[in-house]
Short mmCIF file of C-alpha atoms and ligand atoms in Angstrom, two decimals:
data_model
loop_
_atom_site.label_atom_id
_atom_site.label_comp_id
_atom_site.label_asym_id
_atom_site.label_seq_id
_atom_site.Cartn_x
_atom_site.Cartn_y
_atom_site.Cartn_z
CA MET G 1 -14.81 13.22 -5.40
CA LYS G 2 -12.77 11.40 -7.00
CA ALA G 3 -9.13 10.16 -4.46
CA LEU G 4 -5.75 8.45 -5.48
CA LEU G 5 -4.81 6.44 -2.79
CA LEU G 6 -0.46 6.04 -3.71
CA VAL G 7 0.45 3.15 -1.26
CA ASP G 8 3.69 2.91 0.33
CA ILE G 9 6.13 4.47 -2.86
CA GLN G 10 9.33 4.52 0.04
CA ASN G 11 12.68 4.06 -0.63
CA GLY G 12 12.55 0.73 1.49
CA PHE G 13 10.69 -0.75 -1.81
CA CYS G 14 12.29 0.56 -4.81
CA PRO G 15 15.72 -0.91 -5.75
CA GLY G 16 18.33 -0.07 -3.14
CA GLY G 17 15.56 0.28 -0.01
CA ASN G 18 15.54 -3.06 2.45
CA LEU G 19 13.02 -4.81 1.02
CA PRO G 20 12.87 -3.74 -3.08
CA VAL G 21 10.40 -4.37 -4.80
CA PRO G 22 11.74 -5.52 -8.46
CA ASP G 23 11.73 -1.74 -11.03
CA GLY G 24 9.93 -0.60 -7.80
CA ASP G 25 10.64 2.44 -8.93
CA LYS G 26 8.78 2.82 -11.72
CA VAL G 27 6.09 3.32 -10.91
CA VAL G 28 7.11 7.67 -9.64
CA ALA G 29 6.59 8.80 -12.83
CA VAL G 30 3.68 7.44 -13.42
CA ALA G 31 2.45 8.53 -9.66
CA ASN G 32 3.64 11.81 -10.89
CA SER G 33 1.69 11.69 -13.75
CA LEU G 34 -1.21 10.77 -11.81
CA ILE G 35 -0.67 13.35 -10.11
CA ASP G 36 -0.94 16.36 -11.76
CA SER G 37 -3.66 15.05 -14.05
CA GLY G 38 -5.85 17.30 -12.30
CA LYS G 39 -8.44 13.94 -12.28
CA TYR G 40 -8.37 14.24 -8.10
CA ASP G 41 -10.02 16.27 -5.51
CA LEU G 42 -7.69 13.65 -3.01
CA ILE G 43 -4.23 12.68 -3.21
CA VAL G 44 -3.28 9.93 0.10
CA ALA G 45 -0.13 8.19 0.47
CA SER G 46 -0.10 5.63 2.89
CA GLN G 47 3.54 4.97 4.77
CA ASP G 48 4.97 1.66 6.16
CA TRP G 49 6.19 2.33 9.39
CA HIS G 50 7.68 0.39 11.58
CA PRO G 51 9.40 0.51 14.79
CA PRO G 52 13.03 -1.19 15.54
CA GLY G 53 11.71 -4.72 16.14
CA HIS G 54 8.97 -4.98 15.06
CA GLY G 55 7.71 -8.63 15.15
CA SER G 56 7.54 -8.39 11.40
CA PHE G 57 11.07 -8.28 10.74
CA ALA G 58 12.85 -11.82 10.95
CA SER G 59 15.28 -10.54 13.00
CA ALA G 60 13.20 -10.27 15.64
CA HIS G 61 12.71 -13.84 15.62
CA PRO G 62 15.67 -15.94 16.97
CA GLY G 63 16.23 -18.84 14.27
CA ALA G 64 14.35 -17.10 11.51
CA ALA G 65 15.03 -16.05 7.93
CA PRO G 66 12.98 -13.43 5.12
CA PHE G 67 10.78 -14.32 3.29
CA GLU G 68 9.82 -17.46 5.07
CA ILE G 69 7.04 -17.98 7.47
CA GLY G 70 6.90 -17.65 10.83
CA GLU G 71 4.25 -16.98 13.66
CA LEU G 72 2.88 -13.37 14.93
CA SER G 73 1.01 -13.16 18.04
CA GLY G 74 -0.10 -16.30 17.28
CA LYS G 75 -0.36 -16.67 14.21
CA PRO G 76 1.04 -17.07 10.36
CA GLN G 77 3.29 -14.25 8.81
CA MET G 78 5.52 -13.53 6.25
CA MET G 79 8.99 -12.90 8.04
CA TRP G 80 10.64 -9.95 5.98
CA PRO G 81 13.95 -7.87 5.49
CA ASP G 82 13.97 -5.41 8.96
CA HIS G 83 12.15 -3.06 7.10
CA CYS G 84 10.57 1.35 6.59
CA ILE G 85 11.71 1.28 10.77
CA GLN G 86 10.40 5.32 11.65
CA GLY G 87 12.71 7.64 10.84
CA THR G 88 15.82 6.11 8.50
CA ARG G 89 16.01 6.90 4.81
CA ASP G 90 14.44 2.95 3.93
CA ALA G 91 10.99 4.87 5.10
CA GLU G 92 10.39 7.54 3.45
CA LEU G 93 8.48 8.15 0.63
CA HIS G 94 10.89 8.73 -2.71
CA PRO G 95 11.85 11.75 -3.23
CA ALA G 96 11.10 12.04 -6.24
CA LEU G 97 7.50 11.92 -5.75
CA LYS G 98 5.41 14.56 -5.92
CA SER G 99 4.54 14.83 -2.57
CA ALA G 100 3.94 18.63 -1.66
CA GLU G 101 0.66 17.12 -3.40
CA ILE G 102 -0.17 14.75 -1.48
CA ASP G 103 -3.35 15.78 0.89
CA LEU G 104 -2.22 13.62 3.78
CA ILE G 105 -0.31 10.76 4.45
CA GLN G 106 -1.86 7.96 6.52
CA GLN G 107 0.93 5.48 8.34
CA LYS G 108 0.24 2.20 9.88
CA GLY G 109 2.46 -0.95 10.98
CA GLU G 110 3.13 1.08 14.21
CA ASN G 111 2.24 -1.92 16.36
CA PRO G 112 4.70 -3.94 16.77
CA ASP G 113 2.38 -7.49 17.65
CA ILE G 114 0.58 -7.33 14.01
CA ASP G 115 1.36 -6.29 10.71
CA SER G 116 -0.45 -3.91 8.32
CA TYR G 117 -0.15 -4.31 4.54
CA SER G 118 -3.67 -2.46 4.37
CA ALA G 119 -3.59 1.11 4.36
CA PHE G 120 -6.92 0.93 6.23
CA ARG G 121 -6.74 -1.56 9.13
CA ASP G 122 -4.60 -4.21 10.64
CA ASN G 123 -4.50 -7.94 8.92
CA ASP G 124 -6.95 -9.33 12.18
CA ARG G 125 -8.97 -6.76 9.90
CA ASP G 126 -9.03 -5.35 13.32
CA ALA G 127 -7.40 -2.50 13.85
CA SER G 128 -8.84 0.79 12.25
CA THR G 129 -6.52 3.84 10.56
CA GLY G 130 -8.74 5.76 10.35
CA LEU G 131 -8.22 6.24 6.75
CA SER G 132 -11.72 5.22 5.22
CA ASP G 133 -13.24 7.94 7.97
CA PHE G 134 -11.13 10.13 6.48
CA LEU G 135 -12.79 8.84 2.87
CA GLU G 136 -16.47 9.08 3.60
CA ASP G 137 -16.32 12.27 6.01
CA GLN G 138 -14.68 13.42 3.00
CA GLY G 139 -17.19 11.99 0.47
CA VAL G 140 -14.88 10.40 -1.23
CA THR G 141 -17.28 8.12 -4.72
CA ASP G 142 -14.33 6.74 -6.49
CA LEU G 143 -11.23 5.60 -4.93
CA ASP G 144 -8.13 4.44 -7.47
CA VAL G 145 -5.29 2.30 -5.94
CA CYS G 146 -1.65 1.37 -7.07
CA GLY G 147 1.48 1.80 -5.94
CA LEU G 148 3.98 -1.54 -3.80
CA ALA G 149 3.50 -3.61 -3.28
CA THR G 150 0.88 -4.98 -5.79
CA ASP G 151 1.01 -8.76 -4.29
CA TYR G 152 0.95 -7.13 -0.39
CA CYS G 153 -0.34 -4.15 0.56
CA VAL G 154 -1.69 -3.00 -2.64
CA LYS G 155 -4.30 -5.91 -2.21
CA PHE G 156 -4.64 -5.56 0.81
CA SER G 157 -5.72 -1.49 0.77
CA ALA G 158 -8.01 -2.20 -2.22
CA LEU G 159 -9.58 -4.69 -1.45
CA ASP G 160 -10.58 -3.22 2.38
CA ALA G 161 -11.70 -0.19 0.16
CA LEU G 162 -14.56 -1.76 -0.65
CA GLU G 163 -15.54 -3.67 2.04
CA MET G 164 -15.45 -0.94 4.61
CA MET G 165 -17.00 1.71 2.37
CA PRO G 166 -19.72 0.26 0.86
CA GLY G 167 -20.40 1.73 -3.04
CA VAL G 168 -17.17 3.47 -3.40
CA ARG G 169 -16.26 2.87 -6.17
CA VAL G 170 -12.28 0.97 -6.47
CA ARG G 171 -10.23 0.76 -9.46
CA PHE G 172 -6.37 -0.80 -9.57
CA ILE G 173 -4.28 1.40 -11.69
CA GLU G 174 -2.09 -1.73 -12.74
CA ASP G 175 1.13 0.61 -14.28
CA ALA G 176 1.57 2.65 -11.24
CA SER G 177 1.87 -0.21 -9.57
CA ARG G 178 4.65 -3.59 -8.99
CA GLY G 179 4.60 -6.70 -7.30
CA ILE G 180 7.24 -8.82 -4.99
CA THR G 181 6.70 -12.27 -6.84
CA SER G 182 5.09 -12.28 -10.48
CA GLU G 183 2.98 -15.15 -9.47
CA GLY G 184 2.02 -12.96 -6.17
CA VAL G 185 0.58 -10.24 -8.76
CA ALA G 186 -1.22 -12.15 -11.24
CA ALA G 187 -3.12 -13.44 -7.91
CA ALA G 188 -3.42 -10.47 -7.09
CA VAL G 189 -4.69 -8.97 -9.68
CA SER G 190 -7.12 -11.88 -10.11
CA GLU G 191 -8.90 -12.13 -6.36
CA MET G 192 -9.04 -7.50 -6.97
CA ARG G 193 -11.03 -8.88 -10.28
CA THR G 194 -13.03 -10.49 -8.56
CA HIS G 195 -14.50 -8.34 -5.75
CA GLY G 196 -15.23 -5.51 -8.29
CA ILE G 197 -12.43 -3.45 -8.56
CA ALA G 198 -11.61 -2.34 -11.93
CA ILE G 199 -7.92 -3.44 -14.02
CA ILE G 200 -7.12 0.22 -15.31
CA ASP G 201 -4.14 2.13 -17.13
CA SER G 202 -3.39 5.46 -16.61
CA ALA G 203 -3.51 6.19 -19.27
CA GLU G 204 -7.28 5.24 -18.57
CA VAL G 205 -7.28 8.21 -15.77
CA LEU G 206 -5.12 10.65 -17.57
CA VAL G 207 -7.30 10.41 -20.95
CA GLY G 208 -10.69 9.85 -18.86
C1 VGL N 316 5.08 -3.92 2.05
C2 VGL N 316 5.45 -6.61 2.96
C3 VGL N 316 5.97 -5.70 4.61
C4 VGL N 316 4.13 -3.66 1.45
C5 VGL N 316 5.27 -3.67 3.41
O1 VGL N 316 4.07 -1.92 1.19
O2 VGL N 316 3.67 -4.70 -0.02
N1 VGL N 316 5.47 -5.31 2.59
N2 VGL N 316 5.62 -4.82 4.67
ZN1 ZN N 317 6.18 -3.92 5.97
#
């Protein structure tokens, strides 16, 4: 049972969005080719889905500026620009993504007091979204992960998939992903590889 997890391919993380990832929109065509490949039994997308005033927003902390380290619920937290606010265009999946083929949209990041980079659980590794139970119930044996942003939500989702679903083979599709910084991407890729996640290109899926 092969599944594809498309992480946060939302307007907010694409050029013109509130937290744009360089070339973030370039993942859409690759993701669509994966969706159309017929290689997956199940396709899941995650959606960053914050309430207004979420505690990860710099705007929620007087004196804080975006992209500096602040504090949330007593722990260090990257201060982000307001992004992916529930019900706004910024939070919508990219309009060119073949959303009709997506079996489940897993929202995350609703709790204002904690961030949730991973599609599986919050940053305290505490509250589960239920996605791992869903995938295990579906009998998933292989999970390919890609999307935005490699150095945050993609990395944490892939690592959690490995840890929360022992025995599931996890791969990261590099050309279907983009990150916020190139140093962050390099570190994320090596961390994923170290944990046993295969780093592949979409071509391997399409011919495989
Ligand atoms: C993300 C920062 C804040 C992501 C989400 O999707 O990688 N990054 N919220
Ligand atoms: Zn977010």
